[in-house]
XYZ file of C-alpha atoms in Angstrom:
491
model
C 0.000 0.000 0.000
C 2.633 2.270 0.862
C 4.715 1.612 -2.942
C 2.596 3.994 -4.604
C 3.206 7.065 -2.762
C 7.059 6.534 -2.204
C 7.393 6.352 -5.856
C 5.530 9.330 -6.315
C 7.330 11.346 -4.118
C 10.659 9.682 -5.365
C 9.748 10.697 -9.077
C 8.650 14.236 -7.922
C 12.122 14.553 -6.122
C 13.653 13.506 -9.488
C 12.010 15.871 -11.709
C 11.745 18.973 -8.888
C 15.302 20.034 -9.922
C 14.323 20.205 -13.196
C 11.160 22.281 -12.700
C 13.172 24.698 -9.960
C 16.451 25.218 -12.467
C 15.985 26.982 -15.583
C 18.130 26.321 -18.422
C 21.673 27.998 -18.576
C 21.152 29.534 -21.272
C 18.029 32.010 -20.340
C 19.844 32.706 -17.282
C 22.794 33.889 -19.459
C 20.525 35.533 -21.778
C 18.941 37.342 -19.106
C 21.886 38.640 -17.457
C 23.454 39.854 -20.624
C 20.998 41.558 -21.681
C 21.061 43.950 -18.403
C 25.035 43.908 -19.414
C 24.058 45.549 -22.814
C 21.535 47.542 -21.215
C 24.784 49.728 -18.440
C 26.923 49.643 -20.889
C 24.819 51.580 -23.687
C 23.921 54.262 -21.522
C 27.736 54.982 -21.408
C 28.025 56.075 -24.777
C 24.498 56.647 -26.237
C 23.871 59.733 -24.568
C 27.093 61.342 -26.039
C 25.410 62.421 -29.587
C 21.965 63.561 -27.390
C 23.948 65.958 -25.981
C 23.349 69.003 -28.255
C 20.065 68.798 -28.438
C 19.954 68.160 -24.416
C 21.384 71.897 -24.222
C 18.922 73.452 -26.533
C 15.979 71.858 -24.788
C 16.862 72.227 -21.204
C 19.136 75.211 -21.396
C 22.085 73.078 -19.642
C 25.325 75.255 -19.266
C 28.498 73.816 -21.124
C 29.131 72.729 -17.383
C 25.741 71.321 -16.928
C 26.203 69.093 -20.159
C 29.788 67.752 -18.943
C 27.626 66.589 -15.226
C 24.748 64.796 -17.914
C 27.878 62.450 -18.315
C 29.867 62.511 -15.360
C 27.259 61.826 -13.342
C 26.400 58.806 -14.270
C 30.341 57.533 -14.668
C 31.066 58.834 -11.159
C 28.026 57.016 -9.590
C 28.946 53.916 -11.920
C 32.316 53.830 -11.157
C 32.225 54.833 -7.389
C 29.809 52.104 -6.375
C 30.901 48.933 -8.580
C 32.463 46.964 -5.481
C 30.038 47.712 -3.081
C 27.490 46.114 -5.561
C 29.614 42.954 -5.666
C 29.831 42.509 -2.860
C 25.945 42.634 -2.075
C 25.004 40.264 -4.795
C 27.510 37.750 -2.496
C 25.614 38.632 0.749
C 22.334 39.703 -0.433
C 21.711 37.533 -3.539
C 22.160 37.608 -6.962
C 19.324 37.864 -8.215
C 17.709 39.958 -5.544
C 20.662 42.674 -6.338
C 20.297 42.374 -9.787
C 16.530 42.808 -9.710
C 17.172 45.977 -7.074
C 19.728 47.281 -9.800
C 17.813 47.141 -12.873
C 14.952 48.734 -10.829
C 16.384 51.256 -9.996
C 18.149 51.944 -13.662
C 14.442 51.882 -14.873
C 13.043 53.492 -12.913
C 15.380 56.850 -13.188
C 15.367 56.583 -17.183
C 11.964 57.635 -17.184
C 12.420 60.657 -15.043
C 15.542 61.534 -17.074
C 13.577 60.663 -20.002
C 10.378 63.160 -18.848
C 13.184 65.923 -16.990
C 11.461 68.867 -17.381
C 15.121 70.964 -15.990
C 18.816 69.819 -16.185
C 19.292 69.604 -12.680
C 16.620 66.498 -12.820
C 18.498 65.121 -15.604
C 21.771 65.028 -13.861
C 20.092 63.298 -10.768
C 18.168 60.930 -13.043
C 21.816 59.843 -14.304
C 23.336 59.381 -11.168
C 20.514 57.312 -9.519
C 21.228 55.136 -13.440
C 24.649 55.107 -12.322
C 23.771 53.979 -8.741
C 21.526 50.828 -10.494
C 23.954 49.700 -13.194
C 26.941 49.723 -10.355
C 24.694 47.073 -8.688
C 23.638 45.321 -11.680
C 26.769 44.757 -13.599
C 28.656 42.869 -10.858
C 25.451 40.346 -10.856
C 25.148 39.943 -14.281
C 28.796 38.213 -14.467
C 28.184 36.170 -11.240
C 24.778 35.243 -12.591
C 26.117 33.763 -15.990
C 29.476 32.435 -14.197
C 26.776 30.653 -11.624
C 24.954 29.278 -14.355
C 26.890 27.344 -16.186
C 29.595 24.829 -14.555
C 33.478 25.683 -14.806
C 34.938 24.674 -17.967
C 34.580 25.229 -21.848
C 31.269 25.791 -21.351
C 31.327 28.687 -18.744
C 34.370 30.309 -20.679
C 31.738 30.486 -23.743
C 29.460 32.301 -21.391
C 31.935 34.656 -20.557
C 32.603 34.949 -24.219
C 29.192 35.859 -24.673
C 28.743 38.278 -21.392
C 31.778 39.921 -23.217
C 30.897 40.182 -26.659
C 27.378 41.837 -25.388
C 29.239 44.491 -23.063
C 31.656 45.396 -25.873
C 28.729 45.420 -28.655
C 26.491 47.692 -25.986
C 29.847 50.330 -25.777
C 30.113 50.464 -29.959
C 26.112 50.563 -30.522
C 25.622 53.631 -28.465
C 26.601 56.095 -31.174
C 24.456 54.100 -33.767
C 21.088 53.692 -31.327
C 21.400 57.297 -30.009
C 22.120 58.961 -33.330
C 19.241 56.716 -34.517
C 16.467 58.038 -31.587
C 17.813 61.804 -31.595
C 17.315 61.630 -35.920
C 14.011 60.178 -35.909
C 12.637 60.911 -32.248
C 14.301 62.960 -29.673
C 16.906 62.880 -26.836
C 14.455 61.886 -24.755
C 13.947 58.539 -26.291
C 17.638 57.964 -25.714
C 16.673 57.367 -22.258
C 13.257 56.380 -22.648
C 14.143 53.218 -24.837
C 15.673 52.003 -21.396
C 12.129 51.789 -20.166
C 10.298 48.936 -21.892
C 13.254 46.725 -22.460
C 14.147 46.871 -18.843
C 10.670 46.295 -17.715
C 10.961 42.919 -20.275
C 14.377 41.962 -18.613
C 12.799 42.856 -15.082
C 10.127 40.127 -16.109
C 12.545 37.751 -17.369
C 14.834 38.020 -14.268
C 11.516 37.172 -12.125
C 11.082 34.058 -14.322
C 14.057 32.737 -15.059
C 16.791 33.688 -12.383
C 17.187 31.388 -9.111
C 18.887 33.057 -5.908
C 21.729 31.575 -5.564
C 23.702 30.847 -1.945
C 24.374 34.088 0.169
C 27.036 34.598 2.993
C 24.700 33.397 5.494
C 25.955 35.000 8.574
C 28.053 37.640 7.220
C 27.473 41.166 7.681
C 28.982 44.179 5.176
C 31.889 45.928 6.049
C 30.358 49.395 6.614
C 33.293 51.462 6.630
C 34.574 49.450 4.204
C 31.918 50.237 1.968
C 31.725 53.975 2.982
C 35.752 54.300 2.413
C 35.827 52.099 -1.314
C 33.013 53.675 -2.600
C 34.253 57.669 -1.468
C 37.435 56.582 -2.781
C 36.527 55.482 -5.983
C 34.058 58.039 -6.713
C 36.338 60.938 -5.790
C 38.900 59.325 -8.209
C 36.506 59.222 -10.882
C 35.397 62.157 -10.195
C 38.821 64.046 -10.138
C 39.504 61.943 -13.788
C 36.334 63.874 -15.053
C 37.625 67.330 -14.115
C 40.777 66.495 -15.905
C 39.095 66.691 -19.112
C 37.636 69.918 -18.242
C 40.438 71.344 -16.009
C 43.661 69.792 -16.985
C 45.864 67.747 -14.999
C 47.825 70.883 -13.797
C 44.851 72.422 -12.120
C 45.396 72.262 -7.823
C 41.701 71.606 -7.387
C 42.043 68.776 -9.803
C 45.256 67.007 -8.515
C 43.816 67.699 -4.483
C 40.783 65.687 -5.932
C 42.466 63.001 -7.205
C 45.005 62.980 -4.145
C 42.101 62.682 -2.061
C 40.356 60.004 -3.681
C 43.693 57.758 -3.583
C 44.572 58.904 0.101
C 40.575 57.083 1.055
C 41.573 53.752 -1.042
C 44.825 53.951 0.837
C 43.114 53.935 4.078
C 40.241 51.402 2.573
C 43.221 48.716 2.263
C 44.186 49.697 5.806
C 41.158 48.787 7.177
C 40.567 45.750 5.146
C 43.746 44.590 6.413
C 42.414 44.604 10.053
C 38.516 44.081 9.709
C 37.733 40.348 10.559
C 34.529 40.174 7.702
C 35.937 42.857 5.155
C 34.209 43.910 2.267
C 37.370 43.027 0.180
C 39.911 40.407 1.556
C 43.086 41.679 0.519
C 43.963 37.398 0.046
C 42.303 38.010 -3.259
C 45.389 39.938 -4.422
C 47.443 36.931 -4.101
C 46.525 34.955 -6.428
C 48.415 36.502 -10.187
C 46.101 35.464 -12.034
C 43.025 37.961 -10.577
C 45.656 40.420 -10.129
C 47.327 40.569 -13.336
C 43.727 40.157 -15.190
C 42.520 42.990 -13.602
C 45.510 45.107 -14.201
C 45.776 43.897 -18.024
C 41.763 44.781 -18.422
C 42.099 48.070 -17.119
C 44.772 48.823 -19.949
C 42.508 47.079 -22.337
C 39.756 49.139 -21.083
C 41.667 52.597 -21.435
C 41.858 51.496 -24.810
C 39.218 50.449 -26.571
C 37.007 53.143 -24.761
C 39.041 56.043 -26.290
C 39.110 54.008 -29.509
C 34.770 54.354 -29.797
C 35.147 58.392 -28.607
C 37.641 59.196 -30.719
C 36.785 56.857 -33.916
C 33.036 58.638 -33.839
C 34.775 62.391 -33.606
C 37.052 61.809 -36.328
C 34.056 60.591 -38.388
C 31.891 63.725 -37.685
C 34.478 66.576 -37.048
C 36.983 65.215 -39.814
C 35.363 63.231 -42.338
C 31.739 65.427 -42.188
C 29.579 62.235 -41.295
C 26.350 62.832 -39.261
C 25.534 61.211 -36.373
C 23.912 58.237 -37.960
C 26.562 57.482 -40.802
C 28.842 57.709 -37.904
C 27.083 54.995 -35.663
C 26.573 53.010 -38.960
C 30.615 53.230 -39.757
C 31.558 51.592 -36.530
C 28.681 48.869 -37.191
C 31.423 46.391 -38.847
C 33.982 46.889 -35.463
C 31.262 46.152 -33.029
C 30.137 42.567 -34.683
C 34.165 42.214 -35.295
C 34.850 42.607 -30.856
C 31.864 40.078 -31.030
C 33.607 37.788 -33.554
C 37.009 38.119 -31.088
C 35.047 37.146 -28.225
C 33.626 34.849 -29.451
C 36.603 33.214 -31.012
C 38.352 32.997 -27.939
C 36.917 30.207 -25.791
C 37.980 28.091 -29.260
C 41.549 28.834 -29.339
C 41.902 28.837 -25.578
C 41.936 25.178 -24.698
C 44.414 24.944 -27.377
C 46.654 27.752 -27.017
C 46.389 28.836 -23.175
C 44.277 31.566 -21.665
C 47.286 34.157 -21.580
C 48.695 33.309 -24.923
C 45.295 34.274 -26.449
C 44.783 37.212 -24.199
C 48.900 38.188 -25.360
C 47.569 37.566 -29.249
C 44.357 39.724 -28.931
C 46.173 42.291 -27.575
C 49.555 42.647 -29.871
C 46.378 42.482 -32.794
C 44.883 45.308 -31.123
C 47.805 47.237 -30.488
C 48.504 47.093 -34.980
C 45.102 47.865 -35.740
C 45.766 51.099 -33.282
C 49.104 51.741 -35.159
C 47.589 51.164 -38.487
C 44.369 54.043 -36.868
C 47.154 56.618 -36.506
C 48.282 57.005 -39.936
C 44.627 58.552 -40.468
C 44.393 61.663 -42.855
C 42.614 64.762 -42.942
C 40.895 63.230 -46.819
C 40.724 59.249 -45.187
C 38.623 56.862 -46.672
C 35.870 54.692 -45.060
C 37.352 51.273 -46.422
C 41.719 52.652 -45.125
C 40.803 54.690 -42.271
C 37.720 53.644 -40.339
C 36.829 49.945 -41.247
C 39.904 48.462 -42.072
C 41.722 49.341 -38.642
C 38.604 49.548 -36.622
C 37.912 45.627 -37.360
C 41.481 44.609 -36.439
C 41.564 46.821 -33.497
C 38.146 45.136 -32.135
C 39.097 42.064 -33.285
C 42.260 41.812 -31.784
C 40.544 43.443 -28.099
C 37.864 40.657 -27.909
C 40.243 38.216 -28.307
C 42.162 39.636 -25.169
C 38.976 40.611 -22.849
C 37.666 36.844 -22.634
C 40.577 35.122 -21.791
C 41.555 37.833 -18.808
C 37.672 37.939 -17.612
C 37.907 34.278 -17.680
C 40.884 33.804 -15.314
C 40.094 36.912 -13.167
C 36.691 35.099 -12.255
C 37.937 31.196 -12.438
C 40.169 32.082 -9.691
C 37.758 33.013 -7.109
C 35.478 30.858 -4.392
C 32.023 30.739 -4.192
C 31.342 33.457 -1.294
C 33.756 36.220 -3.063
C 32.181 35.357 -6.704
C 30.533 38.868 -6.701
C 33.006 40.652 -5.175
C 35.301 39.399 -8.314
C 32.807 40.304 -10.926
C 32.817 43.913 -9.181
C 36.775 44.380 -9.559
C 36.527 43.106 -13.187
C 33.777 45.575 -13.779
C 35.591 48.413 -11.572
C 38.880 47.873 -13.794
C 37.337 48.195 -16.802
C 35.336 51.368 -16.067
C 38.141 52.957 -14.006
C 40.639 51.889 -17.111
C 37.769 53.677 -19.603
C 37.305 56.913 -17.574
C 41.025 57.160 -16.789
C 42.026 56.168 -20.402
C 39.624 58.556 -22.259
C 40.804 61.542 -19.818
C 44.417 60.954 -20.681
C 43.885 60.550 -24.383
C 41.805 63.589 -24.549
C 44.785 65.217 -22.860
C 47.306 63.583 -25.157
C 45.211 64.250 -28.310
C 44.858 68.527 -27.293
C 49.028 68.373 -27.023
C 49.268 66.752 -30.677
C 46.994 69.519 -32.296
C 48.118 72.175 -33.749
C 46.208 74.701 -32.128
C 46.590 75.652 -28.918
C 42.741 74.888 -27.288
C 41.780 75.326 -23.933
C 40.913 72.004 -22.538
C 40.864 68.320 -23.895
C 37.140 68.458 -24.125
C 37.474 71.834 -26.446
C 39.454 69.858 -28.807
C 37.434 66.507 -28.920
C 34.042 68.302 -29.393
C 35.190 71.154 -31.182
C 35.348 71.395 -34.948
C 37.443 73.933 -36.786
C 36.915 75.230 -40.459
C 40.682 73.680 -41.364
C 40.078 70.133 -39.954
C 43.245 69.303 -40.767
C 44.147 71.033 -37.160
C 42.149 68.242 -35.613
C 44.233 65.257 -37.273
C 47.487 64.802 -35.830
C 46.177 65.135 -32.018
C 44.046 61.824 -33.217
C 46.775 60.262 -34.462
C 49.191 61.066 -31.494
C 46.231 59.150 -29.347
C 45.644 56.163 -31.327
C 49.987 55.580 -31.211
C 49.300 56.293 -27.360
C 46.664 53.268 -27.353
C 48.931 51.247 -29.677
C 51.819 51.529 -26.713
C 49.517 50.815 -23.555
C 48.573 47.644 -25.533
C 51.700 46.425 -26.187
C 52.498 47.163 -22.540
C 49.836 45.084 -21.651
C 50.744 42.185 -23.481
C 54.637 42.184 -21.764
C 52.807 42.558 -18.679
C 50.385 39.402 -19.364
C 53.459 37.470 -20.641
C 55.045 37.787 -17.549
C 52.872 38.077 -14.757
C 50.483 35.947 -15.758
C 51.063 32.270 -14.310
C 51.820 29.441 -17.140
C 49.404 27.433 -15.458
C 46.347 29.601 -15.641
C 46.295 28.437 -19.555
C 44.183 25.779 -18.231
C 41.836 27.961 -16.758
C 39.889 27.632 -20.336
């Protein structure tokens, strides 16, 4: 009498795992597409912003806060959001995250002043710092360690770097056809389909049961890293030479000086120094930060040379760098294949020696260059050759850590390749305004200014893509010899 119900309840125990899991791949899906979703709003805003100024009357200042104050927020609060998808949960962070990035595109969307439009952006700075470190824990979580979870990462990847290059394309797209408002407005619906699909498909995961965050921790990471980013912004507008600017970013290195001094004596801290340790995380992290510096001065500076040089609008601009996003997508793709066969840091070295000659071959741009010689050509290679490299390092950075720091991780690989963007794109701006010809006033002036001899414009671009060429090449001595041999495997 009693056979009956034991093998029902045996077969339900069978197929309740099955019912309770979803499939890998919609948990990947979903947590790229929140990737894409943070990492658009970097760049799409950037052609909005003249029409921002007419509209809302922003002051040149004003407009430079539309984008610093989401970077700032973005940057400042990336480990703290790690670290609260490890105690919290995953998916409850990511969910919180994405909720919040929502929420504040539609009042940035509807801002009837600037001053709500610069809030808007740093409460959708505050969300994606929360959401990106869960989206890489989600999809690492998902699928087991192996080929299979280095494909993932491929993905994850390949979305983030195809999010940075669409921007110009999507927002030149929505200010042609619609407005700057639908530049932030488009975040609406598709997050409220990703919020839905998060609900669905994403399982919590295992939290540090029992742990408690490091509050100042927290308070001293986040001040730190925020008043860093926040001094690199001011460069751009300032100069490096300016005593506000240098106490600012003084400041912001003295609080992550006393952050590590405190995490060095806390018994639960928000970032065990341990982590450090091991090469591999550290010398990914430093190696994506110069990949980072890179390839986000390579999407500014690419779309001004197209519109200030060449004469494109907007939209033929976007649509020019359509070929070098699918080609990062290609590289990161292409990775997890040549990994088990080559090594993890040998493919990273590759990507990034490719990258470094499609820079070189960028910087012999002219004043008359052609779409085929001086936009596609070295804009696939350089993409190429970076996709190859960001896999690999993302890959061992996150391979290398246990289950209860997982987020944490995800947050410094995030955190290194923002900080390596903003600090990348300040100094190139910098370098570019010494290579011109004319003397402008600040690094911004010279990016976003046209002049009726373009020709002024050209060798400042050029200096900065050699610039990018040598930090890449620097990056691959530093991978080929920091790197352990024995993280090849980690593929």
């Amino acid at each position: 009498m009693t056979f009956m119900p034991q093998t029902d309840s045996a077969t339900s125990e069978s197929l309740a795992p099955s019912i309770r899991t979803p499939r890998p791949w919609l948990v990947v899906l979903t947590a790229c597409a929140g990737q894409f979703l943070v990492v658009l709003d970097v760049s799409v805003v950037n052609v909005a912003l003249p029409s921002m100024r007419t509209d809302l009357g922003l002051s040149a200042f004003g407009l430079q806060w539309v984008i610093s104050a989401y970077s700032i927020a973005f940057a400042g609060f990336m480990l703290l959001g790690g670290r609260a998808a490890d105690l919290y949960g995953r998916k409850a962070i990511f969910l919180l995250g994405l909720g919040l990035f929502t929420a504040a595109s539609v009042v940035g969307g509807l801002a009837p002043e600037g001053q709500y439009l610069i809030g808007a952006r740093a409460v959708q700075g505050l969300g994606a710092a929360l959401l990106s470190p869960a989206t890489l824990t989600l999809v690492t979580g998902a699928v087991a360690a192996g080929p299979a979870r280095t494909r993932a990462i491929g993905t994850w990847t390949a979305v983030g770097a195809a999010g940075g290059a669409a921007g110009g394309f999507v927002g030149g797209l929505l200010v042609d056809l619609l407005s700057w408002r639908w530049v932030l407005l488009i975040n609406v619906p598709i997050g409220i389909l990703v919020l839905a699909a998060a609900v669905l498909w994403l399982r919590e995961g295992t939290t540090g049961t029992g742990r408690r965050l490091d509050l100042p921790g927290a308070v001293l990471v986040t001040g730190g890293l925020a008043t860093l980013a926040y001094g690199i912004v001011q460069t751009e507008e300032a100069g490096w030479s300016d005593p506000t600017t240098l106490l600012t970013l003084l400041g912001g290195l003295a609080l992550l000086g006393v952050f590590v001094a405190v995490e060095a004596r806390t018994a639960a801290p928000l970032m065990p120094l341990k982590i450090f340790r091991n090469r591999a995380v550290s010398a990914a992290n430093v190696a994506i930060l110069l990949c980072g510096s890179s390839s986000f001065g390579m999407w500014f500076f690419m779309t001004v040379y197209a519109q200030n040089v060449l004469g494109y609008t907007p939209l033929q601009a976007g649509l020019a760098l359509v070929p070098s996003s699918l080609s990062v997508i290609l590289g990161s793709k292409l990775a997890p294949r040549l990994m088990p066969a080559f090594g993890a840091r040998n493919v990273a070295v590759a990507g990034a020696l490719i990258g470094a000659a499609g820079f070189a071959w960028q910087s012999t741009l002219t004043v008359d260059g052609t779409f085929l010689g001086t936009i596609l050509g070295p804009g696939v290679v350089m993409m190429m050759g970076l996709g190859l490299a960001t896999t690999p390092l993302a890959t061992l950075a996150t391979s290398h850590a246990g289950p209860g720091d997982a987020g944490l991780v995800s947050g410094l690989v995030n955190t290194s390749r923002t900080m390596g963007g903003a600090l990348g794109l300040s100094v190139l701006s910098t370098v570019a305004a010494a290579g011109s010809l004319p003397a402008f006033e600040t690094a911004t002036d010279f990016a976003l200014i046209g002049t009726p001899d373009s020709s002024y414009l050209v060798p400042g671009y050029a200096l900065a893509f050699r610039v990018s060429a040598g930090i890449l090449v620097a990056a691959s001595v530093l991978m080929l010899v920091w790197l352990p041999k024995a993280a090849k495997r980690a593929g």
